[in-house]
Short mmCIF file of C-alpha atoms in Angstrom, two decimals:
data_model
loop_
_atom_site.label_atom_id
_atom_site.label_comp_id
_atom_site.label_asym_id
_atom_site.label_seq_id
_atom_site.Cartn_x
_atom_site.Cartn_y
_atom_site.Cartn_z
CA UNK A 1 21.71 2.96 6.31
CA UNK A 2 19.45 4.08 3.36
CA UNK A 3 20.37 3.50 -0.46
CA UNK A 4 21.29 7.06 -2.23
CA UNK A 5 18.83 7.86 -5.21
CA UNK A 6 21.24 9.39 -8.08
CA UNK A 7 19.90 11.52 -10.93
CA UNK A 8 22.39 11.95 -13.83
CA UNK A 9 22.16 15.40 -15.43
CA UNK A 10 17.93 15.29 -15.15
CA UNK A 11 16.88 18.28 -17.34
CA UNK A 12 13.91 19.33 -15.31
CA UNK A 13 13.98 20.83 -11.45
CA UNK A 14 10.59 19.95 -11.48
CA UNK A 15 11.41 16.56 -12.17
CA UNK A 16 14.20 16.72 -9.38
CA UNK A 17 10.87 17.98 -7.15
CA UNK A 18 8.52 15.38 -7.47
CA UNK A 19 11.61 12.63 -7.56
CA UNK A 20 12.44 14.12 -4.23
CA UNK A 21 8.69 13.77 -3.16
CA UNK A 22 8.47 9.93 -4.07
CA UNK A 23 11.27 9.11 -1.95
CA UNK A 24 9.94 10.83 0.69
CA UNK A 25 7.02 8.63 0.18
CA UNK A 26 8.40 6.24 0.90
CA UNK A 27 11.26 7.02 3.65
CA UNK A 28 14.46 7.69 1.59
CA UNK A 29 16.30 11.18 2.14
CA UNK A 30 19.79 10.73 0.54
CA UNK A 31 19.32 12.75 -3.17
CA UNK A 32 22.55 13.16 -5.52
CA UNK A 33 22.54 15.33 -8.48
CA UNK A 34 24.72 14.90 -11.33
CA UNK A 35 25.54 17.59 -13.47
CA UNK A 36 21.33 19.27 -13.46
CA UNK A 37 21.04 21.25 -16.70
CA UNK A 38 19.13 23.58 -14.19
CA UNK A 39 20.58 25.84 -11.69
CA UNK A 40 20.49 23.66 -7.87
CA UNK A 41 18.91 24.67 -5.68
CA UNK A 42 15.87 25.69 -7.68
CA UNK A 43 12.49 27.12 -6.20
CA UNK A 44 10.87 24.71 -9.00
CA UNK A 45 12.48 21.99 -7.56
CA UNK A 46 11.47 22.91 -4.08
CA UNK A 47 7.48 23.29 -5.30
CA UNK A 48 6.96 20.18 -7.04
CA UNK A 49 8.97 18.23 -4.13
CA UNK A 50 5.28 18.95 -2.22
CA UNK A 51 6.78 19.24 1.19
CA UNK A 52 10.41 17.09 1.24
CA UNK A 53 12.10 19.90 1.66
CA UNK A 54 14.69 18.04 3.94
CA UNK A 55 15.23 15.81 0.92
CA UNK A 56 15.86 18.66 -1.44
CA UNK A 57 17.76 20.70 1.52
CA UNK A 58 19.90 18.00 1.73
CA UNK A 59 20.30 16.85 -2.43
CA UNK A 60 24.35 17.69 -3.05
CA UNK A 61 25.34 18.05 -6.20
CA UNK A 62 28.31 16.29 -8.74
CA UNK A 63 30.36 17.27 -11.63
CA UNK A 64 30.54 13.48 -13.09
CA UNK A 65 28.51 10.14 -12.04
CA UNK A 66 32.27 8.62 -11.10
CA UNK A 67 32.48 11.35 -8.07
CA UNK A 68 28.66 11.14 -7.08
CA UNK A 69 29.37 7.12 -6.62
CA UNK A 70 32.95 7.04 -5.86
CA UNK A 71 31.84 6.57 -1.40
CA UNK A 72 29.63 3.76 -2.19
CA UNK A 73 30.14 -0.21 -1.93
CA UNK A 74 27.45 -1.07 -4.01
CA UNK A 75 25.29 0.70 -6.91
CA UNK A 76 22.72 -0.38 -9.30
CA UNK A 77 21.61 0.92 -12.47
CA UNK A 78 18.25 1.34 -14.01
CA UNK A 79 17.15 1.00 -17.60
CA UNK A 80 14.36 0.35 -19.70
CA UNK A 81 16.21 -0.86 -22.78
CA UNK A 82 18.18 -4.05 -23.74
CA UNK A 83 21.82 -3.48 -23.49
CA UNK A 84 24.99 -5.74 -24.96
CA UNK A 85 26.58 -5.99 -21.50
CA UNK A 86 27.18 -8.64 -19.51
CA UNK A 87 26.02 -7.94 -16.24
CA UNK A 88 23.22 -9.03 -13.53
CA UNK A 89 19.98 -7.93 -14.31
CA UNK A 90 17.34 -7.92 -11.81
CA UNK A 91 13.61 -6.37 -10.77
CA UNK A 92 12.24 -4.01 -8.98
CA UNK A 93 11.29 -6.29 -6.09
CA UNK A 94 14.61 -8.61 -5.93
CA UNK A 95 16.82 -5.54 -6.72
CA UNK A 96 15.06 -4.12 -3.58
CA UNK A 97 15.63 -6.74 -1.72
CA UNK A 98 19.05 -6.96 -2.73
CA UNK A 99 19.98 -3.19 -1.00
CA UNK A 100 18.11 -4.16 2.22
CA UNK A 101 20.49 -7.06 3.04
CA UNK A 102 23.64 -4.45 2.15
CA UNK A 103 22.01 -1.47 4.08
CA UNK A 104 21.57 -4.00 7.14
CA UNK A 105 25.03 -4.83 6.52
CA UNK A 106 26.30 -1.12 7.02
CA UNK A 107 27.11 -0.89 3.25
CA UNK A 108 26.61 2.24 1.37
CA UNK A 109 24.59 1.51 -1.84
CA UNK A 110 23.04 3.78 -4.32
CA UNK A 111 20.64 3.64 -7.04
CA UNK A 112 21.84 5.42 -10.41
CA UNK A 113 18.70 6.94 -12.94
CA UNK A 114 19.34 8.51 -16.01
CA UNK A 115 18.30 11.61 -17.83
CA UNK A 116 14.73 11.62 -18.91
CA UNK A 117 15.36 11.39 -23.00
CA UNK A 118 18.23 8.57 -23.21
CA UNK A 119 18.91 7.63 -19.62
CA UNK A 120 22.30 6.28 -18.82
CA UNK A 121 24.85 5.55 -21.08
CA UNK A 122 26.49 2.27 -21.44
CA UNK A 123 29.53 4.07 -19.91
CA UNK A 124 27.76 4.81 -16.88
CA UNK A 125 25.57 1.45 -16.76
CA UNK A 126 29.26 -0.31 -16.90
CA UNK A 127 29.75 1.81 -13.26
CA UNK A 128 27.14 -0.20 -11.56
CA UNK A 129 27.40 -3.45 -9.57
CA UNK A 130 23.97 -4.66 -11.25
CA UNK A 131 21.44 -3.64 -13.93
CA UNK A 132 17.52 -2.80 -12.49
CA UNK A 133 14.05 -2.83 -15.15
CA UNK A 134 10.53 -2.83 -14.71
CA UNK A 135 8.03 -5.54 -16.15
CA UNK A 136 6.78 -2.56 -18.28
CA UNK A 137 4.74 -3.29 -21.78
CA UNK A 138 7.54 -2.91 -24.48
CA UNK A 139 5.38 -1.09 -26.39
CA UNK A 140 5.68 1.44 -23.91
CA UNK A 141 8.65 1.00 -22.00
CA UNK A 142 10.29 4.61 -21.05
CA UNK A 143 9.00 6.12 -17.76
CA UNK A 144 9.12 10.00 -16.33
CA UNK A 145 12.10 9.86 -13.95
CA UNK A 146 10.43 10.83 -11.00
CA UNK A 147 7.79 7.58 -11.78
CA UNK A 148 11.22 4.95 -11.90
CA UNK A 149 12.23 6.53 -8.33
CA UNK A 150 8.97 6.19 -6.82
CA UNK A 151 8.74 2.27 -8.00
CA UNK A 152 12.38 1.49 -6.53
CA UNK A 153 11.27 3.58 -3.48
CA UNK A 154 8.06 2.04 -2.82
CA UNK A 155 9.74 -1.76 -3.45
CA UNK A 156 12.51 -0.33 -0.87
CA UNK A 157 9.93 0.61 1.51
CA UNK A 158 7.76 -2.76 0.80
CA UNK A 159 11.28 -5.18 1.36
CA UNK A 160 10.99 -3.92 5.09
CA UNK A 161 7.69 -5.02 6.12
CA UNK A 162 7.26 -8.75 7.55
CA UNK A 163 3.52 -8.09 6.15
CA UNK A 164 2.35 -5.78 4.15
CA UNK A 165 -0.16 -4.37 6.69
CA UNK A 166 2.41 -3.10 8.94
CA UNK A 167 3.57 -0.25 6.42
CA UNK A 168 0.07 1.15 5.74
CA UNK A 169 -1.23 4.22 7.69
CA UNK A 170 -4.21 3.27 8.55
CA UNK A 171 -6.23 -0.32 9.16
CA UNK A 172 -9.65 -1.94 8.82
CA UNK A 173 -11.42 -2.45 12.63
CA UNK A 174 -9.37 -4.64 14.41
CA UNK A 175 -10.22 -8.10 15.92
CA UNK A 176 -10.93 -6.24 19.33
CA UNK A 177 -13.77 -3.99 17.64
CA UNK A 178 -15.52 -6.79 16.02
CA UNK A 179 -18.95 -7.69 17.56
CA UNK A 180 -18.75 -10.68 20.07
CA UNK A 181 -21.05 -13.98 18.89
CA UNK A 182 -23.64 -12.94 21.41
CA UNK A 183 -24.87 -10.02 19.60
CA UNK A 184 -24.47 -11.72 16.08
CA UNK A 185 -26.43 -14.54 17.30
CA UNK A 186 -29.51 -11.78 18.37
CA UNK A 187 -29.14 -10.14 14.80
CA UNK A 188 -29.60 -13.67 13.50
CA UNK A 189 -32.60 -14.06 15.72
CA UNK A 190 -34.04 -10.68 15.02
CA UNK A 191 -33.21 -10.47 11.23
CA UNK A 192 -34.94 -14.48 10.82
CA UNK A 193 -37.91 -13.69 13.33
CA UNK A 194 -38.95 -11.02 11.20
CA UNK A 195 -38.12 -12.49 7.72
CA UNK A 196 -40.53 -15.06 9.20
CA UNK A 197 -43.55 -12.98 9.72
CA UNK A 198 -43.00 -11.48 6.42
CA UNK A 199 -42.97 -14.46 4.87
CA UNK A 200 -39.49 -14.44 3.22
CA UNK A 201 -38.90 -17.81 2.96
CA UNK A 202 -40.87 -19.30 0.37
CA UNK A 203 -40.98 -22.50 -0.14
CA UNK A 204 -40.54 -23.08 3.81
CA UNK A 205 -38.32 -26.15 2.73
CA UNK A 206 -35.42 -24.05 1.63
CA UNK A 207 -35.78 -22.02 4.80
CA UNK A 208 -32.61 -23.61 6.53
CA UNK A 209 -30.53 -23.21 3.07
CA UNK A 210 -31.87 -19.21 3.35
CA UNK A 211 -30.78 -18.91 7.21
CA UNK A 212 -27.04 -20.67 6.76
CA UNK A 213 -26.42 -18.07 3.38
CA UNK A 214 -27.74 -14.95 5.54
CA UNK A 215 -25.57 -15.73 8.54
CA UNK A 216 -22.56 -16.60 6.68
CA UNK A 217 -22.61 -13.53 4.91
CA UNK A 218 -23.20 -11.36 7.90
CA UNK A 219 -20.32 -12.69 9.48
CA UNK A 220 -18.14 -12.51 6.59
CA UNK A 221 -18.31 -8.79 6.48
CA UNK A 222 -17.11 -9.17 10.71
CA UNK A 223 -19.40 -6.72 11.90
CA UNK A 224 -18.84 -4.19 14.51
CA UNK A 225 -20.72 -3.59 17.69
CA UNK A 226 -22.00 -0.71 16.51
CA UNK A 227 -22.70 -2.16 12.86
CA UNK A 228 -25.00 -4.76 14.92
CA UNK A 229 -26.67 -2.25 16.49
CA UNK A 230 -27.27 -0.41 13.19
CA UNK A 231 -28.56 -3.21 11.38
CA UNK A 232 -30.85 -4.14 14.52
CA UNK A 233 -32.19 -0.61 14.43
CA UNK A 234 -32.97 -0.68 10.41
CA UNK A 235 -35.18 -4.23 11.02
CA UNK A 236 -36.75 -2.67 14.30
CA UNK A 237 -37.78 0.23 11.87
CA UNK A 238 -39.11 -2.11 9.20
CA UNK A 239 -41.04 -3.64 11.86
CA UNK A 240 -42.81 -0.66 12.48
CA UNK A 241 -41.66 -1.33 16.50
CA UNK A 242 -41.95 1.73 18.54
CA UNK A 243 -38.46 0.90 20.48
CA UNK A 244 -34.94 -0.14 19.08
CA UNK A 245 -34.09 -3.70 20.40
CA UNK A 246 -31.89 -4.53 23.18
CA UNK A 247 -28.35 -3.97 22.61
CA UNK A 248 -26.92 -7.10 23.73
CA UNK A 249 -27.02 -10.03 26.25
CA UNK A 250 -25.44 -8.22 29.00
CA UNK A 251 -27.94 -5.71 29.06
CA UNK A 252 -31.10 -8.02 28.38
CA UNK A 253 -29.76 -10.46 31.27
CA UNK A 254 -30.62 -13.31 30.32
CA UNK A 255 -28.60 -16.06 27.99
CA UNK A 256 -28.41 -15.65 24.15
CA UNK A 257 -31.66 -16.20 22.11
CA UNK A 258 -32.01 -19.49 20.38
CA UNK A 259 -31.90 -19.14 17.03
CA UNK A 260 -35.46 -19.53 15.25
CA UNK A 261 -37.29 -17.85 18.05
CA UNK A 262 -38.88 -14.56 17.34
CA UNK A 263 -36.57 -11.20 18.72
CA UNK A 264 -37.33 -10.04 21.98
#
C-alpha cells in the first residue's frame, strides 16, 4: 500500500499540478482534494503536473477533511508552526519511516497538508494520529505546498532503499568496468618512465615519495579500461612516439612491466 497525499482546500490548480508531479517523483499516486477553491479537474492543474497525469486522473475530491480521511487507519499532519497540542511530533525522515512499517502492514495511512496561507487548523491537526515539520530556518519557516509534498515524498521514497544507491537512475562504472591491476601497473610504468627522462623528479631523493602520491591518486579515481588507454595515449603523445602503446598484458604477451623500467 502507498500513503494518500491530502491537500485541504489548496487555492491554486497549479499548485495541485506540480504537488501531483512531486509525488510522482517519487512513486506515490493516491491524491485527495479537499474542498479546491478551483474548479477539479482543471487543465492548470493538468499542465503544471508535467506528465502525472495518472496522478491527477486519479485525484478524487472531498467536501470536508473528516470524509477525505474517514477510510484510513493512520494519518499525519504537517505544519510549520508551534501548536498548544499535545500530540507526537516527528520529522520528515522518522515520520517516513513511520508510514513504511504501516503500509507493509496493509494499513491505509495518509498524509494531511494545508492550504498555502495558514495551513491546517488546529481542528484539523487534532484529526491526525501524529504531527510532521521540517528542520527549516525559523526565520523562514512556511514552504509552497507542492515543496512540503515533494520532501515527505522523497523521504517516503528514500525509507525504501537498503542503500541509497539502489533508488538512483543511473550509477558511476561499476566494479566490472574498472581497469584490472595489469594495465594500471603499465600506466605506472609508462607515466614514471617518461617523468624520468624529463626529469620530473627533482631532487632524485624524493623520487619514491613522487611515485607512491602519483599511483595512489590514479587509483583513487578507479580508472576504466578505456580511461587507461586514454591517459597512455596523452603520455605517448607527449613523448612525441609515433605509435600509441600497447593496450595491455594480454596483448603484449609477456608478464606485467616492473615498475621503474622504462614503457615498452
Amino acid at each position: 500500500m502507498l500513503p494518500a497525499i491530502i491537500l485541504v482546500e489548496p487555492q491554486l490548480a497549479e499548485n495541485i499540478g506540480t504537488a501531483a508531479r512531486a509525488m510522482a517523483n517519487f512513486g506515490l499516486r493516491e491524491l485527495r482534494l479537499v474542498n479546491p477553491r478551483e474548479t477539479f479537474p482543471s487543465e492548470k492543474a493538468r499542465a503544471a503536473a508535467s506528465g502525472a497525469d495518472d496522478v491527477i486522473d486519479a485525484a478524487k475530491v472531498f467536501a470536508t477533511t473528516e470524509e477525505a480521511i474517514a477510510d484510513l487507519g493512520f494519518v499525519l499532519a504537517t505544519t510549520a508552526r508551534v501548536r498548544e497540542l499535545a500530540m507526537e511530533v516527528a520529522g520528515p525522515r522518522r515520520a517516513a519511516a513511520q508510514l513504511r512499517e504501516l503500509c507493509e502492514e496493509g494499513k491505509a495511512t495518509g498524509v494531511l497538508f494545508g492550504r498555502e496561507r495558514s495551513g491546517l487548523t488546529n481542528d484539523e491537526l487534532s484529526l491526525a494520529d501524529a504531527l510532521v515539520t521540517l528542520p527549516v530556518d525559523p526565520a523562514h519557516a512556511s514552504l509552497n505546498v507542492a515543496q512540503a509534498v515533494l520532501i515527505i515524498a522523497y523521504e517516503w521514497r528514500r525509507s525504501g532503499l537498503v542503500h541509497e544507491s539502489e533508488g538512483l537512475p543511473f550509477a558511476g562504472p561499476d566494479a566490472a568496468h574498472v581497469a584490472p591491476k595489469e594495465d594500471l601497473l603499465r600506466l605506472f610504468e609508462h607515466l614514471e618512465g617518461s617523468l624520468d627522462a624529463a626529469g620530473f623528479f627533482r631532487p632524485p631523493e624524493k623520487r619514491p615519495h613522487t611515485v607512491r602520491s602519483l599511483r595512489i591518486l590514479l587509483q583513487r579515481a578507479r580508472l576504466t579500461e578505456q580511461e587507461v588507454r586514454m591517459l597512455r595515449g596523452v603520455i605517448a603523445a607527449l613523448e612525441a612516439r609515433p605509435t600509441r602503446p600497447i593496450r595491455s598484458r594480454s596483448e603484449a604477451g609477456d608478464a606485467p612491466a616492473t615498475p621503474g623500467k622504462k614503457p615498452a
